[in-house]
Amino acid sequence: MKAIVAGTLLLCTFALVKGEELQCSHKQEELKTDPNWTDMKHSCINSMRTQIQAELRAAMQYLAMGAHFARDTVNRPGFAKMFFEAASEERQHAIKLISYLLMRGELISDVSTLIDSYIGVEKTEWESGLEALKNALQLEAQVTKKIKGVVKVCEDQPGPNDWHLVDYLTGEFLEEQYKGQRDIAGKVSTLSKFMDKHGALGEFLFDKKLLSGEL
Amino acid sequence: MKVFAVVVAFLVAVATAHESCYSQVDQACSKINSKPGLDQELIPCNATYGHINIVTKDLINFANTHIVRSFEYLLMATHYGNYQMNRAGFEKLFRGLSDEKWHEAIELIEQITTRGGVMEFVPPKALNGVEKTNNVYQLYEIQSVAKALDMEKKLALEAFNIHKEASGRSEGKHDPEISSYIEKEFVHDHAKTIRKLAGYVTDLKSILSGPDGSLGLFLFDEYLQKQ
Ligand SMILES: [Fe+2]
């Protein structure tokens, strides 16, 4: 009994001497090799990482479009709303890709370099709503092409075809890309028909329809 | 001499004419063959008034800081989502902060344009001189909360600074619309977030000085998941 008391006292003193020291790190299970359960290949992982950046770059470009059409001397709140929403959507795409990699046991290391510390935008002004919509369509077509590039890498990599990721990208991501592109293409034609005879008035009406979600 | 006086009078007239939107529109309407707004922008007809110009640059920087912070919080959340860290509660905490900064960035852009400003996409001052090391967002639980607390305090001080710039009544730098906006949208929320994070650091400190930090972190993470 005395021994226990003495032992406890010793422990307490030890803690006191140690003062504010905290045990911040704890045991980490290293499951990478034993058992070997993660099976994504390097080239495929890297192309996914690049795609995450590409989605965020698209988000930033849409943010710039929103900022332009929100200006007092541009005054197209419908366009601004549409582009701000598109920006948040692109950010969600990046998050979905991150979640996928996490699900597959990736992003254990090199997380800090996954996103550049600053992502700039290429263009900040547009002549008209029509020009911006055409730009958006081009941007989406480029993203689609890049996703196909990821699919190709993850199919043809040395080692087995990554069926599950390829299925996810073609089934979910490309589906959304094609629907999105169809939607923008439709808006481009409607707007150019509006503007054919009515120019500024056409854009004004189109903008208000965008704002109230009637397109 | 007379000619000079006439010229001066003319110049003064032109200058005052340009100060009002109405007079510029009026002038443009009287030129039968020119349409207003086509060959020249109607400069006094924009939305700027008051002392917005003093704070526009700061608001732009503030918006850009939010974008950068949003991505940083996203990386911190990602780290806690991996199977080794496996802390869904911490992941949720940082994802929430990331979402919040992103939406505030959009709101700031809208505020800048509401007051006739033009958003610029440039690296914020917060990035100056910060060298990005490899592990900067892969932190232990208490470290990441401490980092978030520092980040939030810096944002709060940036908001204070904008507020100060817009409140210099005596120096003629008075823009109550901006100071009220900063108060309503940022100042009070910052106080709540900072208090919350400081409280988390307090709890984590006592948990980690206890006998079983690992179990403590598990329970704390579970608590965060329910927040
Ligand atoms: Fe996307």
Tab-separated table of C-alpha atoms and ligand atoms in Angstrom:
chain	number	residue	atom	x	y	z
A	1	MET	CA	0.000	0.000	0.000
A	2	LYS	CA	2.763	2.406	0.930
A	3	ALA	CA	4.547	1.532	-2.249
A	4	ILE	CA	1.478	2.467	-4.318
A	5	VAL	CA	1.165	5.835	-2.572
A	6	ALA	CA	4.817	6.521	-3.142
A	7	GLY	CA	4.432	5.523	-6.781
A	8	THR	CA	1.462	7.847	-7.270
A	9	LEU	CA	3.322	10.698	-5.620
A	10	LEU	CA	6.263	10.139	-7.909
A	11	LEU	CA	3.981	10.233	-10.981
A	12	CYS	CA	2.354	13.477	-9.821
A	13	THR	CA	5.696	15.145	-9.251
A	14	PHE	CA	6.759	14.026	-12.682
A	15	ALA	CA	3.663	15.603	-14.218
A	16	LEU	CA	4.260	18.810	-12.303
A	17	VAL	CA	7.862	19.020	-13.411
A	18	LYS	CA	6.765	18.452	-16.965
A	19	GLY	CA	4.408	21.403	-16.502
A	20	GLU	CA	2.554	22.429	-19.682
A	21	GLU	CA	3.998	19.761	-21.932
A	22	LEU	CA	1.265	18.107	-23.948
A	23	GLN	CA	1.180	14.780	-25.643
A	24	CYS	CA	-0.021	15.934	-29.067
A	25	SER	CA	1.029	13.037	-31.264
A	26	HIS	CA	-0.355	9.572	-30.877
A	27	LYS	CA	0.082	6.139	-32.337
A	28	GLN	CA	-0.505	6.045	-36.100
A	29	GLU	CA	-1.479	2.854	-37.841
A	30	GLU	CA	0.606	2.375	-40.941
A	31	LEU	CA	-1.670	0.236	-43.099
A	32	LYS	CA	-0.093	1.096	-46.410
A	33	THR	CA	1.975	-2.027	-46.714
A	34	ASP	CA	0.596	-4.407	-44.111
A	35	PRO	CA	-2.091	-5.218	-44.959
A	36	ASN	CA	-1.777	-3.703	-48.388
A	37	TRP	CA	-5.279	-2.411	-49.008
A	38	THR	CA	-4.782	0.792	-51.039
A	39	ASP	CA	-4.420	0.066	-54.731
A	40	MET	CA	-4.504	3.360	-56.630
A	41	LYS	CA	-1.539	3.906	-58.891
A	42	HIS	CA	0.727	6.942	-58.821
A	43	SER	CA	0.006	8.263	-62.300
A	44	CYS	CA	-3.743	8.012	-61.679
A	45	ILE	CA	-3.498	9.709	-58.281
A	46	ASN	CA	-1.449	12.523	-59.778
A	47	SER	CA	-3.904	13.132	-62.593
A	48	MET	CA	-6.697	13.298	-60.003
A	49	ARG	CA	-4.669	15.831	-58.010
A	50	THR	CA	-4.206	17.931	-61.149
A	51	GLN	CA	-7.943	17.708	-61.830
A	52	ILE	CA	-8.725	19.027	-58.324
A	53	GLN	CA	-6.631	22.110	-59.152
A	54	ALA	CA	-8.376	22.445	-62.517
A	55	GLU	CA	-11.810	22.432	-60.845
A	56	LEU	CA	-10.686	25.156	-58.445
A	57	ARG	CA	-9.244	27.183	-61.303
A	58	ALA	CA	-12.635	26.947	-63.026
A	59	ALA	CA	-14.249	28.062	-59.752
A	60	MET	CA	-12.021	31.134	-59.659
A	61	GLN	CA	-12.724	31.971	-63.305
A	62	TYR	CA	-16.479	31.823	-62.647
A	63	LEU	CA	-15.971	34.015	-59.590
A	64	ALA	CA	-14.350	36.630	-61.841
A	65	MET	CA	-17.300	36.386	-64.248
A	66	GLY	CA	-19.722	36.907	-61.376
A	67	ALA	CA	-17.701	39.896	-60.165
A	68	HIS	CA	-17.773	41.475	-63.632
A	69	PHE	CA	-21.528	41.159	-64.164
A	70	ALA	CA	-22.233	42.403	-60.620
A	71	ARG	CA	-20.613	45.765	-61.431
A	72	ASP	CA	-22.774	48.908	-61.362
A	73	THR	CA	-21.797	49.885	-64.906
A	74	VAL	CA	-22.454	46.367	-66.236
A	75	ASN	CA	-25.574	45.666	-64.174
A	76	ARG	CA	-26.444	42.104	-65.111
A	77	PRO	CA	-27.456	40.595	-61.758
A	78	GLY	CA	-28.914	37.499	-63.416
A	79	PHE	CA	-25.609	36.680	-65.078
A	80	ALA	CA	-23.746	37.458	-61.825
A	81	LYS	CA	-25.989	35.081	-59.869
A	82	MET	CA	-25.542	32.313	-62.436
A	83	PHE	CA	-21.751	32.657	-62.456
A	84	PHE	CA	-21.401	32.877	-58.657
A	85	GLU	CA	-23.452	29.676	-58.402
A	86	ALA	CA	-21.265	28.047	-61.069
A	87	ALA	CA	-18.174	29.024	-59.040
A	88	SER	CA	-19.517	27.304	-55.919
A	89	GLU	CA	-20.427	24.258	-58.018
A	90	GLU	CA	-16.873	23.956	-59.340
A	91	ARG	CA	-15.566	24.167	-55.790
A	92	GLN	CA	-17.935	21.320	-54.884
A	93	HIS	CA	-16.494	19.262	-57.763
A	94	ALA	CA	-13.007	19.684	-56.294
A	95	ILE	CA	-14.330	18.596	-52.883
A	96	LYS	CA	-15.994	15.533	-54.431
A	97	LEU	CA	-12.727	14.465	-56.042
A	98	ILE	CA	-10.915	14.975	-52.719
A	99	SER	CA	-13.539	12.837	-50.956
A	100	TYR	CA	-13.060	10.125	-53.548
A	101	LEU	CA	-9.286	10.008	-52.967
A	102	LEU	CA	-9.876	9.880	-49.198
A	103	MET	CA	-12.298	6.993	-49.653
A	104	ARG	CA	-9.629	5.087	-51.565
A	105	GLY	CA	-7.143	5.538	-48.737
A	106	GLU	CA	-5.163	8.299	-50.420
A	107	LEU	CA	-4.119	11.800	-49.268
A	108	ILE	CA	-2.209	10.379	-46.316
A	109	SER	CA	0.713	12.629	-47.216
A	110	ASP	CA	1.391	15.661	-49.429
A	111	VAL	CA	-1.968	17.185	-48.520
A	112	SER	CA	-0.479	20.665	-48.152
A	113	THR	CA	0.554	20.813	-51.815
A	114	LEU	CA	-2.808	19.648	-53.134
A	115	ILE	CA	-3.986	23.235	-53.738
A	116	ASP	CA	-1.713	26.096	-54.846
A	117	SER	CA	-1.425	28.847	-52.261
A	118	TYR	CA	-2.883	31.282	-54.782
A	119	ILE	CA	-5.020	30.552	-57.830
A	120	GLY	CA	-5.307	33.483	-60.214
A	121	VAL	CA	-7.813	34.179	-62.956
A	122	GLU	CA	-7.097	34.661	-66.662
A	123	LYS	CA	-9.841	37.057	-67.684
A	124	THR	CA	-11.716	39.701	-65.710
A	125	GLU	CA	-13.797	41.588	-68.298
A	126	TRP	CA	-16.307	40.585	-70.921
A	127	GLU	CA	-17.784	42.553	-73.819
A	128	SER	CA	-21.231	41.073	-73.328
A	129	GLY	CA	-23.215	38.367	-71.629
A	130	LEU	CA	-23.051	36.379	-74.839
A	131	GLU	CA	-19.254	36.476	-74.878
A	132	ALA	CA	-19.137	35.313	-71.249
A	133	LEU	CA	-21.575	32.455	-71.912
A	134	LYS	CA	-19.469	31.333	-74.867
A	135	ASN	CA	-16.392	31.527	-72.631
A	136	ALA	CA	-18.167	29.420	-70.031
A	137	LEU	CA	-19.017	26.810	-72.651
A	138	GLN	CA	-15.394	26.729	-73.753
A	139	LEU	CA	-14.268	26.410	-70.124
A	140	GLU	CA	-16.618	23.461	-69.572
A	141	ALA	CA	-15.470	21.776	-72.780
A	142	GLN	CA	-11.877	22.062	-71.560
A	143	VAL	CA	-12.806	20.564	-68.180
A	144	THR	CA	-14.593	17.686	-69.944
A	145	LYS	CA	-11.488	17.032	-72.000
A	146	LYS	CA	-9.359	17.001	-68.858
A	147	ILE	CA	-11.688	14.522	-67.116
A	148	LYS	CA	-11.424	12.269	-70.155
A	149	GLY	CA	-7.653	12.621	-69.792
A	150	VAL	CA	-7.865	11.401	-66.179
A	151	VAL	CA	-10.045	8.479	-67.308
A	152	LYS	CA	-7.467	7.560	-69.930
A	153	VAL	CA	-4.571	7.675	-67.451
A	154	CYS	CA	-6.427	5.588	-64.873
A	155	GLU	CA	-7.414	3.025	-67.527
A	156	ASP	CA	-4.117	2.624	-69.323
A	157	GLN	CA	-1.756	2.950	-66.379
A	158	PRO	CA	0.790	0.222	-65.852
A	159	GLY	CA	-1.112	-2.302	-63.785
A	160	PRO	CA	-4.840	-2.947	-63.693
A	161	ASN	CA	-7.490	-0.601	-65.021
A	162	ASP	CA	-8.957	1.403	-62.127
A	163	TRP	CA	-12.538	0.441	-63.016
A	164	HIS	CA	-14.218	1.981	-60.037
A	165	LEU	CA	-12.731	5.459	-60.473
A	166	VAL	CA	-13.233	5.301	-64.237
A	167	ASP	CA	-16.874	4.375	-63.668
A	168	TYR	CA	-17.289	7.219	-61.160
A	169	LEU	CA	-15.736	9.751	-63.514
A	170	THR	CA	-17.631	8.671	-66.612
A	171	GLY	CA	-20.916	7.984	-64.832
A	172	GLU	CA	-21.106	10.901	-62.474
A	173	PHE	CA	-18.658	13.570	-63.568
A	174	LEU	CA	-18.979	13.347	-67.332
A	175	GLU	CA	-22.750	13.083	-67.003
A	176	GLU	CA	-22.798	16.372	-65.140
A	177	GLN	CA	-20.375	17.950	-67.634
A	178	TYR	CA	-22.516	17.005	-70.637
A	179	LYS	CA	-25.729	18.188	-68.991
A	180	GLY	CA	-24.024	21.429	-67.986
A	181	GLN	CA	-22.663	22.004	-71.469
A	182	ARG	CA	-26.044	21.369	-73.058
A	183	ASP	CA	-27.574	23.898	-70.680
A	184	ILE	CA	-25.030	26.613	-71.497
A	185	ALA	CA	-25.217	25.892	-75.235
A	186	GLY	CA	-28.998	26.294	-75.058
A	187	LYS	CA	-28.598	29.603	-73.248
A	188	VAL	CA	-26.099	30.811	-75.871
A	189	SER	CA	-28.591	30.171	-78.671
A	190	THR	CA	-31.539	31.694	-76.834
A	191	LEU	CA	-29.536	34.787	-75.970
A	192	SER	CA	-28.219	35.258	-79.492
A	193	LYS	CA	-31.773	34.951	-80.834
A	194	PHE	CA	-32.919	37.540	-78.244
A	195	MET	CA	-30.152	39.868	-79.372
A	196	ASP	CA	-30.455	39.376	-83.124
A	197	LYS	CA	-33.020	42.147	-83.554
A	198	HIS	CA	-33.107	43.642	-80.077
A	199	GLY	CA	-29.475	43.892	-78.969
A	200	ALA	CA	-29.283	45.560	-75.566
A	201	LEU	CA	-32.958	44.963	-74.825
A	202	GLY	CA	-32.488	41.266	-75.544
A	203	GLU	CA	-29.657	41.018	-73.024
A	204	PHE	CA	-31.666	43.009	-70.458
A	205	LEU	CA	-34.628	40.621	-70.743
A	206	PHE	CA	-32.417	37.546	-70.715
A	207	ASP	CA	-30.699	38.787	-67.556
A	208	LYS	CA	-33.995	39.269	-65.720
A	209	LYS	CA	-35.103	35.793	-66.752
A	210	LEU	CA	-31.822	34.372	-65.410
A	211	LEU	CA	-32.388	36.246	-62.160
A	212	SER	CA	-35.848	34.813	-61.621
A	213	GLY	CA	-34.795	31.329	-62.735
A	214	GLU	CA	-37.033	31.286	-65.809
A	215	LEU	CA	-34.426	29.930	-68.200
B	1	MET	CA	-7.207	88.679	-70.626
B	2	LYS	CA	-10.867	88.533	-71.483
B	3	VAL	CA	-10.280	85.469	-73.564
B	4	PHE	CA	-8.545	83.888	-70.623
B	5	ALA	CA	-11.472	84.625	-68.327
B	6	VAL	CA	-13.891	83.135	-70.824
B	7	VAL	CA	-11.760	80.015	-71.134
B	8	VAL	CA	-11.604	79.663	-67.357
B	9	ALA	CA	-15.342	80.145	-67.037
B	10	PHE	CA	-15.894	77.531	-69.731
B	11	LEU	CA	-13.567	75.059	-68.004
B	12	VAL	CA	-15.304	75.576	-64.671
B	13	ALA	CA	-18.663	75.031	-66.324
B	14	VAL	CA	-17.432	71.806	-67.916
B	15	ALA	CA	-15.968	70.596	-64.638
B	16	THR	CA	-19.163	71.177	-62.676
B	17	ALA	CA	-21.227	69.689	-65.471
B	18	HIS	CA	-19.252	66.475	-65.164
B	19	GLU	CA	-19.972	66.253	-61.475
B	20	SER	CA	-23.608	65.467	-61.906
B	21	CYS	CA	-25.108	62.506	-63.629
B	22	TYR	CA	-28.127	64.512	-64.697
B	23	SER	CA	-26.109	67.203	-66.431
B	24	GLN	CA	-24.044	64.660	-68.276
B	25	VAL	CA	-27.126	62.785	-69.397
B	26	ASP	CA	-28.726	66.084	-70.339
B	27	GLN	CA	-25.710	67.037	-72.402
B	28	ALA	CA	-25.631	63.679	-74.133
B	29	CYS	CA	-29.362	63.870	-74.925
B	30	SER	CA	-28.972	67.262	-76.560
B	31	LYS	CA	-26.418	65.950	-79.030
B	32	ILE	CA	-28.936	64.609	-81.454
B	33	ASN	CA	-26.707	62.176	-83.233
B	34	SER	CA	-24.870	60.707	-80.271
B	35	LYS	CA	-26.358	58.196	-77.907
B	36	PRO	CA	-25.470	58.421	-74.225
B	37	GLY	CA	-23.225	55.705	-72.952
B	38	LEU	CA	-21.983	54.562	-76.305
B	39	ASP	CA	-18.951	56.722	-77.031
B	40	GLN	CA	-18.245	57.581	-73.393
B	41	GLU	CA	-19.055	56.111	-70.038
B	42	LEU	CA	-21.269	58.317	-67.945
B	43	ILE	CA	-18.731	58.632	-65.163
B	44	PRO	CA	-20.788	60.465	-62.502
B	45	CYS	CA	-23.608	57.992	-63.154
B	46	ASN	CA	-21.943	55.090	-61.377
B	47	ALA	CA	-22.722	53.877	-57.852
B	48	THR	CA	-19.761	55.404	-56.026
B	49	TYR	CA	-20.397	57.989	-53.322
B	50	GLY	CA	-19.118	58.787	-49.866
B	51	HIS	CA	-15.661	57.567	-48.981
B	52	ILE	CA	-15.798	54.150	-50.517
B	53	ASN	CA	-12.584	54.790	-52.466
B	54	ILE	CA	-10.600	54.849	-49.243
B	55	VAL	CA	-11.606	51.307	-48.353
B	56	THR	CA	-12.086	49.659	-51.753
B	57	LYS	CA	-8.491	48.353	-51.847
B	58	ASP	CA	-8.867	46.967	-48.328
B	59	LEU	CA	-12.168	45.291	-49.171
B	60	ILE	CA	-10.566	43.719	-52.255
B	61	ASN	CA	-7.714	42.423	-50.112
B	62	PHE	CA	-10.203	41.148	-47.538
B	63	ALA	CA	-12.122	39.226	-50.219
B	64	ASN	CA	-8.904	37.697	-51.572
B	65	THR	CA	-7.825	36.730	-48.041
B	66	HIS	CA	-11.133	34.903	-47.646
B	67	ILE	CA	-10.569	32.921	-50.843
B	68	VAL	CA	-7.080	31.872	-49.728
B	69	ARG	CA	-8.285	30.996	-46.210
B	70	SER	CA	-11.127	28.961	-47.659
B	71	PHE	CA	-8.648	26.779	-49.566
B	72	GLU	CA	-6.380	26.472	-46.517
B	73	TYR	CA	-9.245	25.271	-44.342
B	74	LEU	CA	-10.192	22.824	-47.097
B	75	LEU	CA	-6.697	21.305	-46.891
B	76	MET	CA	-6.921	21.084	-43.098
B	77	ALA	CA	-10.285	19.319	-43.409
B	78	THR	CA	-8.846	16.946	-46.023
B	79	HIS	CA	-6.058	15.912	-43.662
B	80	TYR	CA	-8.597	14.883	-40.981
B	81	GLY	CA	-10.637	12.969	-43.558
B	82	ASN	CA	-7.880	10.469	-44.320
B	83	TYR	CA	-8.062	7.015	-42.769
B	84	GLN	CA	-5.043	7.530	-40.537
B	85	MET	CA	-6.264	10.708	-38.870
B	86	ASN	CA	-9.882	9.538	-39.139
B	87	ARG	CA	-11.352	12.485	-37.261
B	88	ALA	CA	-14.741	13.220	-38.821
B	89	GLY	CA	-15.415	15.913	-36.215
B	90	PHE	CA	-12.291	17.916	-36.986
B	91	GLU	CA	-12.942	17.397	-40.702
B	92	LYS	CA	-16.419	18.864	-40.227
B	93	LEU	CA	-15.081	21.820	-38.209
B	94	PHE	CA	-12.591	22.839	-40.908
B	95	ARG	CA	-14.929	22.123	-43.815
B	96	GLY	CA	-17.445	24.403	-42.128
B	97	LEU	CA	-14.860	27.163	-41.850
B	98	SER	CA	-13.842	26.619	-45.486
B	99	ASP	CA	-17.464	26.890	-46.698
B	100	GLU	CA	-17.986	29.981	-44.556
B	101	LYS	CA	-14.918	31.807	-45.955
B	102	TRP	CA	-15.903	30.926	-49.518
B	103	HIS	CA	-19.413	32.308	-49.177
B	104	GLU	CA	-18.155	35.396	-47.386
B	105	ALA	CA	-15.729	35.981	-50.264
B	106	ILE	CA	-18.677	36.031	-52.698
B	107	GLU	CA	-20.623	38.352	-50.398
B	108	LEU	CA	-17.630	40.688	-50.178
B	109	ILE	CA	-17.393	40.823	-53.976
B	110	GLU	CA	-21.101	41.681	-54.069
B	111	GLN	CA	-20.562	44.407	-51.461
B	112	ILE	CA	-17.644	45.890	-53.426
B	113	THR	CA	-19.763	46.042	-56.578
B	114	THR	CA	-22.782	47.355	-54.683
B	115	ARG	CA	-20.676	50.397	-53.835
B	116	GLY	CA	-19.476	50.850	-57.390
B	117	GLY	CA	-16.115	49.138	-56.937
B	118	VAL	CA	-14.392	46.640	-59.202
B	119	MET	CA	-13.162	43.377	-57.707
B	120	GLU	CA	-9.529	42.538	-58.455
B	121	PHE	CA	-8.173	39.020	-58.167
B	122	VAL	CA	-4.713	39.410	-56.671
B	123	PRO	CA	-2.774	37.522	-53.975
B	124	PRO	CA	-3.754	38.962	-50.573
B	125	LYS	CA	-1.191	40.604	-48.299
B	126	ALA	CA	-1.526	37.620	-45.924
B	127	LEU	CA	0.497	35.576	-48.423
B	128	ASN	CA	3.426	38.007	-48.450
B	129	GLY	CA	6.575	36.464	-47.124
B	130	VAL	CA	4.848	33.226	-46.181
B	131	GLU	CA	6.848	30.374	-47.550
B	132	LYS	CA	4.804	27.277	-48.085
B	133	THR	CA	6.386	24.306	-46.426
B	134	ASN	CA	5.279	20.825	-47.164
B	135	ASN	CA	3.515	19.897	-43.954
B	136	VAL	CA	1.938	23.169	-43.085
B	137	TYR	CA	-1.645	21.833	-43.064
B	138	GLN	CA	-0.935	18.311	-41.806
B	139	LEU	CA	-1.095	19.065	-38.115
B	140	TYR	CA	-1.970	17.383	-34.858
B	141	GLU	CA	-5.457	18.138	-33.574
B	142	ILE	CA	-4.569	20.839	-31.051
B	143	GLN	CA	-2.084	22.456	-33.448
B	144	SER	CA	-4.678	22.801	-36.187
B	145	VAL	CA	-7.233	24.379	-33.847
B	146	ALA	CA	-4.532	26.770	-32.592
B	147	LYS	CA	-3.687	27.671	-36.194
B	148	ALA	CA	-7.360	28.271	-36.991
B	149	LEU	CA	-7.627	30.514	-33.929
B	150	ASP	CA	-4.684	32.612	-35.171
B	151	MET	CA	-6.178	32.802	-38.672
B	152	GLU	CA	-9.546	33.952	-37.342
B	153	LYS	CA	-7.939	36.621	-35.164
B	154	LYS	CA	-6.063	37.993	-38.170
B	155	LEU	CA	-9.322	38.152	-40.150
B	156	ALA	CA	-10.999	39.916	-37.229
B	157	LEU	CA	-8.211	42.504	-37.085
B	158	GLU	CA	-8.414	43.026	-40.842
B	159	ALA	CA	-12.133	43.732	-40.393
B	160	PHE	CA	-11.342	46.169	-37.544
B	161	ASN	CA	-8.904	47.960	-39.811
B	162	ILE	CA	-11.471	48.410	-42.588
B	163	HIS	CA	-13.918	49.640	-39.991
B	164	LYS	CA	-11.358	52.160	-38.749
B	165	GLU	CA	-10.623	53.391	-42.270
B	166	ALA	CA	-14.324	53.973	-42.855
B	167	SER	CA	-14.931	55.688	-39.501
B	168	GLY	CA	-12.501	58.620	-39.617
B	169	ARG	CA	-15.220	61.179	-39.138
B	170	SER	CA	-12.900	64.044	-38.246
B	171	GLU	CA	-10.599	63.490	-41.213
B	172	GLY	CA	-13.582	63.391	-43.554
B	173	LYS	CA	-13.197	59.659	-44.057
B	174	HIS	CA	-16.684	58.757	-43.050
B	175	ASP	CA	-18.563	55.896	-44.636
B	176	PRO	CA	-21.199	54.536	-42.259
B	177	GLU	CA	-22.557	52.103	-44.837
B	178	ILE	CA	-19.226	50.262	-44.886
B	179	SER	CA	-18.594	50.357	-41.135
B	180	SER	CA	-22.114	49.094	-40.459
B	181	TYR	CA	-21.689	46.355	-43.073
B	182	ILE	CA	-18.423	45.204	-41.479
B	183	GLU	CA	-20.021	45.186	-38.033
B	184	LYS	CA	-23.129	43.334	-39.107
B	185	GLU	CA	-21.537	40.735	-41.356
B	186	PHE	CA	-18.157	40.121	-39.721
B	187	VAL	CA	-17.303	41.665	-36.373
B	188	HIS	CA	-19.814	39.798	-34.190
B	189	ASP	CA	-19.382	36.478	-35.999
B	190	HIS	CA	-15.610	36.712	-35.612
B	191	ALA	CA	-15.987	37.152	-31.862
B	192	LYS	CA	-18.146	34.025	-31.644
B	193	THR	CA	-15.815	31.898	-33.796
B	194	ILE	CA	-12.735	33.066	-31.891
B	195	ARG	CA	-14.356	32.322	-28.546
B	196	LYS	CA	-15.398	28.884	-29.753
B	197	LEU	CA	-11.927	27.989	-31.045
B	198	ALA	CA	-10.214	29.331	-27.909
B	199	GLY	CA	-12.561	27.147	-25.864
B	200	TYR	CA	-11.581	24.120	-27.964
B	201	VAL	CA	-7.886	24.822	-27.324
B	202	THR	CA	-8.602	25.009	-23.580
B	203	ASP	CA	-10.399	21.653	-23.646
B	204	LEU	CA	-7.785	19.989	-25.835
B	205	LYS	CA	-5.015	21.261	-23.584
B	206	SER	CA	-6.533	19.676	-20.511
B	207	ILE	CA	-7.437	16.489	-22.390
B	208	LEU	CA	-3.921	16.104	-23.742
B	209	SER	CA	-2.283	16.634	-20.368
B	210	GLY	CA	-4.409	13.792	-18.974
B	211	PRO	CA	-3.455	10.134	-18.842
B	212	ASP	CA	-5.035	9.049	-22.151
B	213	GLY	CA	-4.873	11.706	-24.832
B	214	SER	CA	-5.821	9.280	-27.593
B	215	LEU	CA	-9.128	8.331	-26.030
B	216	GLY	CA	-9.713	11.975	-25.111
B	217	LEU	CA	-9.237	13.056	-28.724
B	218	PHE	CA	-11.637	10.368	-29.904
B	219	LEU	CA	-14.308	11.634	-27.528
B	220	PHE	CA	-13.626	15.259	-28.408
B	221	ASP	CA	-13.886	14.415	-32.112
B	222	GLU	CA	-17.198	12.718	-31.456
B	223	TYR	CA	-18.349	15.910	-29.729
B	224	LEU	CA	-17.252	18.005	-32.748
B	225	GLN	CA	-19.248	15.770	-35.080
B	226	LYS	CA	-22.414	16.744	-33.221
B	227	GLN	CA	-21.761	20.489	-33.417
C	1	FE	FE	-16.398	20.940	-62.684
